[in-house]
Amino acid sequence: MVLPGKRCPTACWTICIHGYYVCRHKIFIYGRPFMRSAAQIEALLPELELCVADDLEDQDLDFKQWDTQSRDKAVKTLVQMAVCMANGGGGTVVFGVADRVKGRGRAILGVPPEIDTNMLKAAVYDQTDPKIMPVFEELPVSEGTGRLLLMQIHPGMPPYTDSAGKGTIRIGKDCQPLTGTLRRKIGVETGESDYTGQLVAEANPRFLSATALEALRNQARRERAPDELLRLGDIELLRTLGLIKNGSLTRAALLLAGTEEAIREYVPGHGWTFLHMASDTDYANREDRVSALPLAVQRLEELLLPFNPITTYKQGLFHYEYRTWPEIALREALMNAFCHADLRIAGPVMVKLYRDRLEISNNGGFIAGITPENILHHQPAARNPLLVEALTRLRLVNRSNLGINRMFSSLLVEGKEPPVIREIGDSVLVSFAKREFDAAMRLFVAEEAEKGHILGVDELLLLGHLRQHPEVDTAAAAVLCQRSEAEIRERLSGMESNDYVEHGGTGRGTYWCLSPALYRRLTGDGQSEKRRRIDWDAAKVRVLSILMERVKRGEPGLSNQEIRQITHFDRNQVYRLMAELRQENPGVQPPGRGQGARYVFKQ
């Protein structure tokens, strides 16, 4: 039995299949429940009076009408749904309900009583590959034949097909064809098609580069990898890292320590290109290489060094040095690009240096449900598990999803913009804007750390946003930090307790802004009060006062745009504000229509 919402006590490696994380032992699943009980289905049936069954379907739930005219067709549909659900992470199929008919009495047709569930179980088992073992439950109902069948499909290790080799996969409410691309993606997500884990050549020192191994050890030593690991001989080091198996080198071994000739022969998809762009269409300098990963990262850092100058900041007796792009951010971005590249797609890791930005991209889109909108907190997933595992043991990458957070944090603490991460087709691009170091922000973060207030990525993102914008509402803050609204409210409440922010409004209209003291400290422009939205009641008093002053001076009234400038409200909020003001003060006249529409006050 797979238990939803729990964690395996062995903390084993997990697989992700379209939003579901299942432990290797198939005991636990992370995320929402993937199968519905008979009681849950029974509780759903009254909804059929108000909607059709299709509206109740989900990733893990489908309704199907039983074909009473042809048992063969009915069994064929049964097998197809078993394959679809198994590839989609498991779920429940309810047979005996028409999915396009409203009204419980009309929609529930039932399954004939002579249909034997043991026969159905045998049919699914015999006609699927690998074999699927569904569980059937009967649900008594008062309509139709008086009997619904629930087919429960447990998650397994896809891909699954029928005995003819055909298959579909559950995506949302639909069963979509299991194309070659989807099959390959499933293979990557389950770790069964690790390109870097394949054996390619005998474990002969002639395939290994002494320079690459030296660079690998030096980089690992700087990251404080275990000394006993780094003192091993070359072959023994690779064997201990799991990169040599049965006396043969894996592609991961060559990627970390191979010669250029060996990499070209056995890993032809690996390489990198550096372009110093003169414009968006022309480059001033170019370098193309095929080299082991530690040498590639080392050389790219050397190429970027002249364009990544140091800023010195003096504080008391100390001098602090900061680069345009923090070294930790560059290192994480480069390692991610090489580690997660799809080496079966021809094309190098690309590093493009523009006048105002730096871009690092690699072939191979996101896997395991990761997107630019959830990457900060998503469970980590590796396209090349063996390579990533070896680098993790050398402490050159992190498997706890800290790398992306470190990349963001290293930029945000210096008052710079976070990286922009995009998925473009089957590639991922990370872009770093070229920005100046902000001493006030860096000093504030350092002083808060000394007080024991360590600012996380969420807090840094929110502070950075509020320095550029007068306010942020809860929904926008949740999107910015890739959190739920409940989580972000908790973060903002904590920031308010530390006097970083203040809130205004109530309920869904709640908004947040920097506290005046912190705004003055971080910006020093004296605009703290002017840029903030005024209180709702205070806004009405202020607008009414201006309207009365204008009528005394014989000046025109106020337009919606002018009121927005005074209050810092949006257009709809101004409409609501003025509607209330007119109810409370009959002298306030409606604005009329057109571009010249203005609210005026008449005695």
PDB file of C-alpha atoms in Angstrom, residues 255-535:
ATOM      1  CA  LEU A 255      33.162  13.751 -18.420  1.00  0.00           C
ATOM      2  CA  LEU A 256      35.018  14.307 -15.151  1.00  0.00           C
ATOM      3  CA  ALA A 257      38.481  13.070 -16.045  1.00  0.00           C
ATOM      4  CA  GLY A 258      38.673  12.046 -19.703  1.00  0.00           C
ATOM      5  CA  THR A 259      41.073  13.252 -22.377  1.00  0.00           C
ATOM      6  CA  GLU A 260      39.738  15.357 -25.209  1.00  0.00           C
ATOM      7  CA  GLU A 261      40.111  12.441 -27.638  1.00  0.00           C
ATOM      8  CA  ALA A 262      38.201  10.053 -25.373  1.00  0.00           C
ATOM      9  CA  ILE A 263      35.392  12.554 -24.810  1.00  0.00           C
ATOM     10  CA  ARG A 264      35.077  13.252 -28.539  1.00  0.00           C
ATOM     11  CA  GLU A 265      34.801   9.544 -29.232  1.00  0.00           C
ATOM     12  CA  TYR A 266      32.518   8.395 -26.431  1.00  0.00           C
ATOM     13  CA  VAL A 267      30.604  11.571 -25.441  1.00  0.00           C
ATOM     14  CA  PRO A 268      30.226  13.422 -28.748  1.00  0.00           C
ATOM     15  CA  GLY A 269      27.437  15.639 -27.417  1.00  0.00           C
ATOM     16  CA  HIS A 270      29.680  17.284 -24.799  1.00  0.00           C
ATOM     17  CA  GLY A 271      31.382  20.614 -25.419  1.00  0.00           C
ATOM     18  CA  TRP A 272      31.197  24.310 -24.684  1.00  0.00           C
ATOM     19  CA  THR A 273      31.310  27.644 -26.505  1.00  0.00           C
ATOM     20  CA  PHE A 274      32.162  31.096 -25.172  1.00  0.00           C
ATOM     21  CA  LEU A 275      31.018  34.149 -27.108  1.00  0.00           C
ATOM     22  CA  HIS A 276      31.882  37.753 -26.238  1.00  0.00           C
ATOM     23  CA  MET A 277      29.020  39.483 -28.004  1.00  0.00           C
ATOM     24  CA  ALA A 278      29.603  42.845 -29.694  1.00  0.00           C
ATOM     25  CA  SER A 279      25.842  43.127 -30.309  1.00  0.00           C
ATOM     26  CA  ASP A 280      22.843  40.835 -30.324  1.00  0.00           C
ATOM     27  CA  THR A 281      23.937  39.486 -33.726  1.00  0.00           C
ATOM     28  CA  ASP A 282      27.764  39.765 -33.824  1.00  0.00           C
ATOM     29  CA  TYR A 283      30.541  38.577 -31.534  1.00  0.00           C
ATOM     30  CA  ALA A 284      33.999  39.995 -30.919  1.00  0.00           C
ATOM     31  CA  ASN A 285      35.621  36.881 -29.493  1.00  0.00           C
ATOM     32  CA  ARG A 286      34.849  33.161 -29.550  1.00  0.00           C
ATOM     33  CA  GLU A 287      36.285  30.012 -28.030  1.00  0.00           C
ATOM     34  CA  ASP A 288      35.077  26.433 -28.616  1.00  0.00           C
ATOM     35  CA  ARG A 289      36.406  23.542 -26.578  1.00  0.00           C
ATOM     36  CA  VAL A 290      35.824  19.898 -25.731  1.00  0.00           C
ATOM     37  CA  SER A 291      37.283  19.324 -22.281  1.00  0.00           C
ATOM     38  CA  ALA A 292      36.533  17.505 -19.053  1.00  0.00           C
ATOM     39  CA  LEU A 293      34.028  19.251 -16.818  1.00  0.00           C
ATOM     40  CA  PRO A 294      36.499  20.640 -14.218  1.00  0.00           C
ATOM     41  CA  LEU A 295      38.717  22.052 -16.976  1.00  0.00           C
ATOM     42  CA  ALA A 296      35.686  23.502 -18.770  1.00  0.00           C
ATOM     43  CA  VAL A 297      34.457  25.344 -15.664  1.00  0.00           C
ATOM     44  CA  GLN A 298      37.996  26.529 -14.866  1.00  0.00           C
ATOM     45  CA  ARG A 299      38.567  27.905 -18.380  1.00  0.00           C
ATOM     46  CA  LEU A 300      35.191  29.629 -18.580  1.00  0.00           C
ATOM     47  CA  GLU A 301      35.843  31.356 -15.269  1.00  0.00           C
ATOM     48  CA  GLU A 302      39.196  32.541 -16.667  1.00  0.00           C
ATOM     49  CA  LEU A 303      37.505  33.917 -19.788  1.00  0.00           C
ATOM     50  CA  LEU A 304      34.936  35.780 -17.697  1.00  0.00           C
ATOM     51  CA  LEU A 305      37.439  37.147 -15.160  1.00  0.00           C
ATOM     52  CA  PRO A 306      38.452  40.309 -17.140  1.00  0.00           C
ATOM     53  CA  PHE A 307      34.766  41.210 -17.470  1.00  0.00           C
ATOM     54  CA  ASN A 308      33.928  40.499 -13.838  1.00  0.00           C
ATOM     55  CA  PRO A 309      35.813  43.296 -12.036  1.00  0.00           C
ATOM     56  CA  ILE A 310      36.081  43.706  -8.279  1.00  0.00           C
ATOM     57  CA  THR A 311      34.395  46.511  -6.344  1.00  0.00           C
ATOM     58  CA  THR A 312      36.101  47.399  -3.056  1.00  0.00           C
ATOM     59  CA  TYR A 313      33.912  48.616  -0.232  1.00  0.00           C
ATOM     60  CA  LYS A 314      35.493  50.117   2.877  1.00  0.00           C
ATOM     61  CA  GLN A 315      33.794  49.737   6.238  1.00  0.00           C
ATOM     62  CA  GLY A 316      35.825  50.941   9.177  1.00  0.00           C
ATOM     63  CA  LEU A 317      39.190  49.216   9.132  1.00  0.00           C
ATOM     64  CA  PHE A 318      37.998  46.528   6.727  1.00  0.00           C
ATOM     65  CA  HIS A 319      37.909  46.425   2.957  1.00  0.00           C
ATOM     66  CA  TYR A 320      35.432  44.079   1.294  1.00  0.00           C
ATOM     67  CA  GLU A 321      35.697  42.997  -2.332  1.00  0.00           C
ATOM     68  CA  TYR A 322      32.741  42.140  -4.572  1.00  0.00           C
ATOM     69  CA  ARG A 323      32.558  41.140  -8.221  1.00  0.00           C
ATOM     70  CA  THR A 324      29.945  42.144 -10.779  1.00  0.00           C
ATOM     71  CA  TRP A 325      28.700  38.557 -10.792  1.00  0.00           C
ATOM     72  CA  PRO A 326      29.436  36.673  -7.546  1.00  0.00           C
ATOM     73  CA  GLU A 327      31.744  33.716  -8.079  1.00  0.00           C
ATOM     74  CA  ILE A 328      29.333  31.365  -6.326  1.00  0.00           C
ATOM     75  CA  ALA A 329      26.504  32.349  -8.701  1.00  0.00           C
ATOM     76  CA  LEU A 330      28.676  31.767 -11.786  1.00  0.00           C
ATOM     77  CA  ARG A 331      29.987  28.458 -10.464  1.00  0.00           C
ATOM     78  CA  GLU A 332      26.497  27.152  -9.651  1.00  0.00           C
ATOM     79  CA  ALA A 333      25.140  28.213 -13.050  1.00  0.00           C
ATOM     80  CA  LEU A 334      28.017  26.602 -14.955  1.00  0.00           C
ATOM     81  CA  MET A 335      27.874  23.368 -12.952  1.00  0.00           C
ATOM     82  CA  ASN A 336      24.102  23.158 -13.435  1.00  0.00           C
ATOM     83  CA  ALA A 337      24.471  23.679 -17.182  1.00  0.00           C
ATOM     84  CA  PHE A 338      27.032  20.880 -17.556  1.00  0.00           C
ATOM     85  CA  CYS A 339      25.347  18.491 -15.086  1.00  0.00           C
ATOM     86  CA  HIS A 340      21.847  18.776 -16.526  1.00  0.00           C
ATOM     87  CA  ALA A 341      22.710  19.007 -20.222  1.00  0.00           C
ATOM     88  CA  ASP A 342      21.089  16.411 -22.461  1.00  0.00           C
ATOM     89  CA  LEU A 343      24.234  14.957 -23.979  1.00  0.00           C
ATOM     90  CA  ARG A 344      22.258  13.069 -26.620  1.00  0.00           C
ATOM     91  CA  ILE A 345      21.307  16.383 -28.236  1.00  0.00           C
ATOM     92  CA  ALA A 346      24.125  17.803 -30.344  1.00  0.00           C
ATOM     93  CA  GLY A 347      25.025  21.264 -29.125  1.00  0.00           C
ATOM     94  CA  PRO A 348      27.428  22.787 -26.586  1.00  0.00           C
ATOM     95  CA  VAL A 349      26.871  24.503 -23.284  1.00  0.00           C
ATOM     96  CA  MET A 350      26.711  28.119 -24.427  1.00  0.00           C
ATOM     97  CA  VAL A 351      28.102  31.098 -22.488  1.00  0.00           C
ATOM     98  CA  LYS A 352      27.307  34.484 -24.044  1.00  0.00           C
ATOM     99  CA  LEU A 353      28.698  37.705 -22.585  1.00  0.00           C
ATOM    100  CA  TYR A 354      26.760  40.836 -23.585  1.00  0.00           C
ATOM    101  CA  ARG A 355      27.356  44.432 -22.629  1.00  0.00           C
ATOM    102  CA  ASP A 356      24.530  44.379 -20.084  1.00  0.00           C
ATOM    103  CA  ARG A 357      24.125  40.701 -19.184  1.00  0.00           C
ATOM    104  CA  LEU A 358      25.598  37.211 -19.087  1.00  0.00           C
ATOM    105  CA  GLU A 359      23.687  34.190 -20.441  1.00  0.00           C
ATOM    106  CA  ILE A 360      24.442  30.506 -19.773  1.00  0.00           C
ATOM    107  CA  SER A 361      22.372  27.867 -21.567  1.00  0.00           C
ATOM    108  CA  ASN A 362      22.343  24.117 -22.164  1.00  0.00           C
ATOM    109  CA  ASN A 363      20.376  21.659 -24.254  1.00  0.00           C
ATOM    110  CA  GLY A 364      17.762  19.627 -22.416  1.00  0.00           C
ATOM    111  CA  GLY A 365      14.649  21.201 -20.926  1.00  0.00           C
ATOM    112  CA  PHE A 366      13.448  20.795 -17.358  1.00  0.00           C
ATOM    113  CA  ILE A 367      12.409  17.350 -16.138  1.00  0.00           C
ATOM    114  CA  ALA A 368      10.331  15.908 -13.277  1.00  0.00           C
ATOM    115  CA  GLY A 369       7.802  18.734 -13.300  1.00  0.00           C
ATOM    116  CA  ILE A 370      10.365  21.480 -12.598  1.00  0.00           C
ATOM    117  CA  THR A 371       9.532  24.852 -14.165  1.00  0.00           C
ATOM    118  CA  PRO A 372      10.950  28.381 -13.851  1.00  0.00           C
ATOM    119  CA  GLU A 373       7.919  29.116 -11.634  1.00  0.00           C
ATOM    120  CA  ASN A 374       8.694  26.419  -9.008  1.00  0.00           C
ATOM    121  CA  ILE A 375      12.445  25.863  -9.294  1.00  0.00           C
ATOM    122  CA  LEU A 376      13.287  27.531  -5.974  1.00  0.00           C
ATOM    123  CA  HIS A 377      11.507  24.906  -3.871  1.00  0.00           C
ATOM    124  CA  HIS A 378      10.977  21.905  -6.145  1.00  0.00           C
ATOM    125  CA  GLN A 379      12.365  18.521  -5.184  1.00  0.00           C
ATOM    126  CA  PRO A 380      15.751  18.181  -6.969  1.00  0.00           C
ATOM    127  CA  ALA A 381      15.915  15.900 -10.007  1.00  0.00           C
ATOM    128  CA  ALA A 382      18.966  14.962 -12.079  1.00  0.00           C
ATOM    129  CA  ARG A 383      19.018  14.223 -15.784  1.00  0.00           C
ATOM    130  CA  ASN A 384      22.405  12.516 -15.366  1.00  0.00           C
ATOM    131  CA  PRO A 385      22.161  10.854 -11.919  1.00  0.00           C
ATOM    132  CA  LEU A 386      25.546   9.102 -11.884  1.00  0.00           C
ATOM    133  CA  LEU A 387      27.439  12.264 -12.845  1.00  0.00           C
ATOM    134  CA  VAL A 388      25.557  14.335 -10.272  1.00  0.00           C
ATOM    135  CA  GLU A 389      26.067  11.729  -7.551  1.00  0.00           C
ATOM    136  CA  ALA A 390      29.832  11.746  -8.127  1.00  0.00           C
ATOM    137  CA  LEU A 391      29.988  15.541  -8.056  1.00  0.00           C
ATOM    138  CA  THR A 392      27.875  15.533  -4.894  1.00  0.00           C
ATOM    139  CA  ARG A 393      30.356  13.268  -3.124  1.00  0.00           C
ATOM    140  CA  LEU A 394      33.105  15.676  -4.220  1.00  0.00           C
ATOM    141  CA  ARG A 395      30.955  18.544  -2.877  1.00  0.00           C
ATOM    142  CA  LEU A 396      31.033  20.300  -6.242  1.00  0.00           C
ATOM    143  CA  VAL A 397      27.236  20.254  -6.553  1.00  0.00           C
ATOM    144  CA  ASN A 398      24.417  20.042  -4.050  1.00  0.00           C
ATOM    145  CA  ARG A 399      21.572  17.510  -4.130  1.00  0.00           C
ATOM    146  CA  SER A 400      19.489  19.315  -1.496  1.00  0.00           C
ATOM    147  CA  ASN A 401      18.184  21.981  -3.888  1.00  0.00           C
ATOM    148  CA  LEU A 402      20.483  24.582  -2.322  1.00  0.00           C
ATOM    149  CA  GLY A 403      22.394  25.478  -5.487  1.00  0.00           C
ATOM    150  CA  ILE A 404      19.656  27.625  -7.028  1.00  0.00           C
ATOM    151  CA  ASN A 405      18.991  29.295  -3.671  1.00  0.00           C
ATOM    152  CA  ARG A 406      22.700  30.099  -3.284  1.00  0.00           C
ATOM    153  CA  MET A 407      22.722  31.571  -6.767  1.00  0.00           C
ATOM    154  CA  PHE A 408      19.782  33.838  -5.910  1.00  0.00           C
ATOM    155  CA  SER A 409      21.051  34.738  -2.447  1.00  0.00           C
ATOM    156  CA  SER A 410      24.566  35.690  -3.579  1.00  0.00           C
ATOM    157  CA  LEU A 411      23.115  38.298  -5.942  1.00  0.00           C
ATOM    158  CA  LEU A 412      20.304  39.570  -3.729  1.00  0.00           C
ATOM    159  CA  VAL A 413      22.515  40.255  -0.676  1.00  0.00           C
ATOM    160  CA  GLU A 414      24.509  42.655  -2.861  1.00  0.00           C
ATOM    161  CA  GLY A 415      21.376  44.505  -3.905  1.00  0.00           C
ATOM    162  CA  LYS A 416      21.397  43.030  -7.419  1.00  0.00           C
ATOM    163  CA  GLU A 417      18.633  41.428  -9.424  1.00  0.00           C
ATOM    164  CA  PRO A 418      18.161  37.658  -9.144  1.00  0.00           C
ATOM    165  CA  PRO A 419      18.924  35.529 -12.205  1.00  0.00           C
ATOM    166  CA  VAL A 420      16.197  35.062 -14.791  1.00  0.00           C
ATOM    167  CA  ILE A 421      15.662  31.374 -15.623  1.00  0.00           C
ATOM    168  CA  ARG A 422      13.760  30.421 -18.769  1.00  0.00           C
ATOM    169  CA  GLU A 423      12.908  27.228 -20.595  1.00  0.00           C
ATOM    170  CA  ILE A 424      13.152  27.753 -24.345  1.00  0.00           C
ATOM    171  CA  GLY A 425      12.017  24.662 -26.219  1.00  0.00           C
ATOM    172  CA  ASP A 426      14.342  21.839 -25.163  1.00  0.00           C
ATOM    173  CA  SER A 427      16.906  24.131 -23.546  1.00  0.00           C
ATOM    174  CA  VAL A 428      17.328  26.081 -20.312  1.00  0.00           C
ATOM    175  CA  LEU A 429      18.786  29.586 -20.185  1.00  0.00           C
ATOM    176  CA  VAL A 430      20.019  31.473 -17.103  1.00  0.00           C
ATOM    177  CA  SER A 431      20.529  35.210 -17.498  1.00  0.00           C
ATOM    178  CA  PHE A 432      22.436  37.489 -15.089  1.00  0.00           C
ATOM    179  CA  ALA A 433      21.888  41.245 -15.440  1.00  0.00           C
ATOM    180  CA  LYS A 434      24.961  43.445 -15.064  1.00  0.00           C
ATOM    181  CA  ARG A 435      24.349  45.609 -12.008  1.00  0.00           C
ATOM    182  CA  GLU A 436      26.422  47.656  -9.583  1.00  0.00           C
ATOM    183  CA  PHE A 437      27.112  46.554  -6.031  1.00  0.00           C
ATOM    184  CA  ASP A 438      24.781  48.157  -3.452  1.00  0.00           C
ATOM    185  CA  ALA A 439      26.741  48.887  -0.291  1.00  0.00           C
ATOM    186  CA  ALA A 440      23.699  49.878   1.791  1.00  0.00           C
ATOM    187  CA  MET A 441      21.942  46.583   1.140  1.00  0.00           C
ATOM    188  CA  ARG A 442      25.053  44.507   1.789  1.00  0.00           C
ATOM    189  CA  LEU A 443      25.770  46.324   5.047  1.00  0.00           C
ATOM    190  CA  PHE A 444      22.162  45.884   6.198  1.00  0.00           C
ATOM    191  CA  VAL A 445      22.260  42.123   5.527  1.00  0.00           C
ATOM    192  CA  ALA A 446      25.600  41.788   7.356  1.00  0.00           C
ATOM    193  CA  GLU A 447      24.401  43.716  10.409  1.00  0.00           C
ATOM    194  CA  GLU A 448      21.180  41.705  10.588  1.00  0.00           C
ATOM    195  CA  ALA A 449      23.221  38.499  10.457  1.00  0.00           C
ATOM    196  CA  GLU A 450      25.270  39.711  13.419  1.00  0.00           C
ATOM    197  CA  LYS A 451      22.004  40.159  15.331  1.00  0.00           C
ATOM    198  CA  GLY A 452      21.022  36.590  14.487  1.00  0.00           C
ATOM    199  CA  HIS A 453      18.567  37.550  11.727  1.00  0.00           C
ATOM    200  CA  ILE A 454      19.742  35.511   8.750  1.00  0.00           C
ATOM    201  CA  LEU A 455      17.803  36.706   5.716  1.00  0.00           C
ATOM    202  CA  GLY A 456      16.647  33.872   3.468  1.00  0.00           C
ATOM    203  CA  VAL A 457      15.906  34.018  -0.237  1.00  0.00           C
ATOM    204  CA  ASP A 458      12.220  34.821   0.384  1.00  0.00           C
ATOM    205  CA  GLU A 459      13.051  37.842   2.538  1.00  0.00           C
ATOM    206  CA  LEU A 460      15.730  39.040   0.113  1.00  0.00           C
ATOM    207  CA  LEU A 461      13.383  38.733  -2.862  1.00  0.00           C
ATOM    208  CA  LEU A 462      10.685  40.704  -1.059  1.00  0.00           C
ATOM    209  CA  LEU A 463      13.059  43.423   0.112  1.00  0.00           C
ATOM    210  CA  GLY A 464      14.524  43.742  -3.380  1.00  0.00           C
ATOM    211  CA  HIS A 465      11.050  44.037  -4.881  1.00  0.00           C
ATOM    212  CA  LEU A 466       9.897  46.634  -2.344  1.00  0.00           C
ATOM    213  CA  ARG A 467      12.945  48.800  -2.977  1.00  0.00           C
ATOM    214  CA  GLN A 468      11.798  49.096  -6.589  1.00  0.00           C
ATOM    215  CA  HIS A 469       8.023  49.170  -6.017  1.00  0.00           C
ATOM    216  CA  PRO A 470       5.937  51.026  -3.426  1.00  0.00           C
ATOM    217  CA  GLU A 471       4.073  47.924  -2.272  1.00  0.00           C
ATOM    218  CA  VAL A 472       3.258  44.271  -2.897  1.00  0.00           C
ATOM    219  CA  ASP A 473       0.081  42.341  -2.197  1.00  0.00           C
ATOM    220  CA  THR A 474       0.004  38.790  -0.859  1.00  0.00           C
ATOM    221  CA  ALA A 475      -0.785  37.153  -4.201  1.00  0.00           C
ATOM    222  CA  ALA A 476       2.060  38.942  -6.004  1.00  0.00           C
ATOM    223  CA  ALA A 477       4.464  38.150  -3.160  1.00  0.00           C
ATOM    224  CA  ALA A 478       3.528  34.455  -3.367  1.00  0.00           C
ATOM    225  CA  VAL A 479       4.304  34.386  -7.102  1.00  0.00           C
ATOM    226  CA  LEU A 480       7.573  36.261  -6.574  1.00  0.00           C
ATOM    227  CA  CYS A 481       8.805  33.799  -3.935  1.00  0.00           C
ATOM    228  CA  GLN A 482       7.174  30.697  -5.491  1.00  0.00           C
ATOM    229  CA  ARG A 483       5.274  30.034  -2.270  1.00  0.00           C
ATOM    230  CA  SER A 484       1.648  29.559  -1.328  1.00  0.00           C
ATOM    231  CA  GLU A 485      -0.195  32.616  -0.045  1.00  0.00           C
ATOM    232  CA  ALA A 486      -0.368  31.078   3.429  1.00  0.00           C
ATOM    233  CA  GLU A 487       3.413  30.578   3.481  1.00  0.00           C
ATOM    234  CA  ILE A 488       4.145  34.071   2.226  1.00  0.00           C
ATOM    235  CA  ARG A 489       1.820  35.671   4.779  1.00  0.00           C
ATOM    236  CA  GLU A 490       3.851  33.945   7.475  1.00  0.00           C
ATOM    237  CA  ARG A 491       7.103  35.265   5.960  1.00  0.00           C
ATOM    238  CA  LEU A 492       5.730  38.804   5.722  1.00  0.00           C
ATOM    239  CA  SER A 493       4.431  38.684   9.288  1.00  0.00           C
ATOM    240  CA  GLY A 494       7.905  37.683  10.453  1.00  0.00           C
ATOM    241  CA  MET A 495       9.433  40.541   8.477  1.00  0.00           C
ATOM    242  CA  GLU A 496       6.936  42.936  10.063  1.00  0.00           C
ATOM    243  CA  SER A 497       7.939  41.705  13.521  1.00  0.00           C
ATOM    244  CA  ASN A 498      11.531  42.654  12.664  1.00  0.00           C
ATOM    245  CA  ASP A 499      10.400  46.116  11.470  1.00  0.00           C
ATOM    246  CA  TYR A 500      11.364  45.430   7.855  1.00  0.00           C
ATOM    247  CA  VAL A 501       7.875  45.964   6.429  1.00  0.00           C
ATOM    248  CA  GLU A 502       4.471  47.383   7.359  1.00  0.00           C
ATOM    249  CA  HIS A 503       1.059  46.348   6.111  1.00  0.00           C
ATOM    250  CA  GLY A 504      -2.035  48.261   5.128  1.00  0.00           C
ATOM    251  CA  GLY A 505      -5.549  47.348   4.087  1.00  0.00           C
ATOM    252  CA  THR A 506      -7.471  44.324   5.304  1.00  0.00           C
ATOM    253  CA  GLY A 507      -8.487  40.893   4.039  1.00  0.00           C
ATOM    254  CA  ARG A 508      -7.773  40.318   0.366  1.00  0.00           C
ATOM    255  CA  GLY A 509      -6.894  44.002   0.035  1.00  0.00           C
ATOM    256  CA  THR A 510      -3.899  43.680   2.375  1.00  0.00           C
ATOM    257  CA  TYR A 511      -0.663  45.080   0.972  1.00  0.00           C
ATOM    258  CA  TRP A 512       2.877  45.401   2.272  1.00  0.00           C
ATOM    259  CA  CYS A 513       5.538  48.103   1.982  1.00  0.00           C
ATOM    260  CA  LEU A 514       8.960  48.827   3.432  1.00  0.00           C
ATOM    261  CA  SER A 515       8.993  50.408   6.855  1.00  0.00           C
ATOM    262  CA  PRO A 516       9.945  54.125   6.564  1.00  0.00           C
ATOM    263  CA  ALA A 517      13.122  53.649   8.605  1.00  0.00           C
ATOM    264  CA  LEU A 518      14.383  50.762   6.466  1.00  0.00           C
ATOM    265  CA  TYR A 519      13.455  52.538   3.240  1.00  0.00           C
ATOM    266  CA  ARG A 520      15.444  55.609   4.277  1.00  0.00           C
ATOM    267  CA  ARG A 521      18.369  53.408   5.233  1.00  0.00           C
ATOM    268  CA  LEU A 522      18.435  51.467   1.979  1.00  0.00           C
ATOM    269  CA  THR A 523      17.699  54.327  -0.425  1.00  0.00           C
ATOM    270  CA  GLY A 524      18.282  57.642   1.321  1.00  0.00           C
ATOM    271  CA  ASP A 525      16.077  59.505  -1.181  1.00  0.00           C
ATOM    272  CA  GLY A 526      13.559  60.865   1.337  1.00  0.00           C
ATOM    273  CA  GLN A 527      10.620  59.567  -0.697  1.00  0.00           C
ATOM    274  CA  SER A 528       9.366  57.023   1.817  1.00  0.00           C
ATOM    275  CA  GLU A 529       6.084  58.751   2.618  1.00  0.00           C
ATOM    276  CA  LYS A 530       5.388  60.075  -0.884  1.00  0.00           C
ATOM    277  CA  ARG A 531       5.586  56.680  -2.548  1.00  0.00           C
ATOM    278  CA  ARG A 532       3.277  54.919  -0.082  1.00  0.00           C
ATOM    279  CA  ARG A 533      -0.437  54.414  -0.475  1.00  0.00           C
ATOM    280  CA  ILE A 534      -2.420  56.426   2.066  1.00  0.00           C
ATOM    281  CA  ASP A 535      -5.094  54.908   4.297  1.00  0.00           C
TER     282      ASP A 535
END
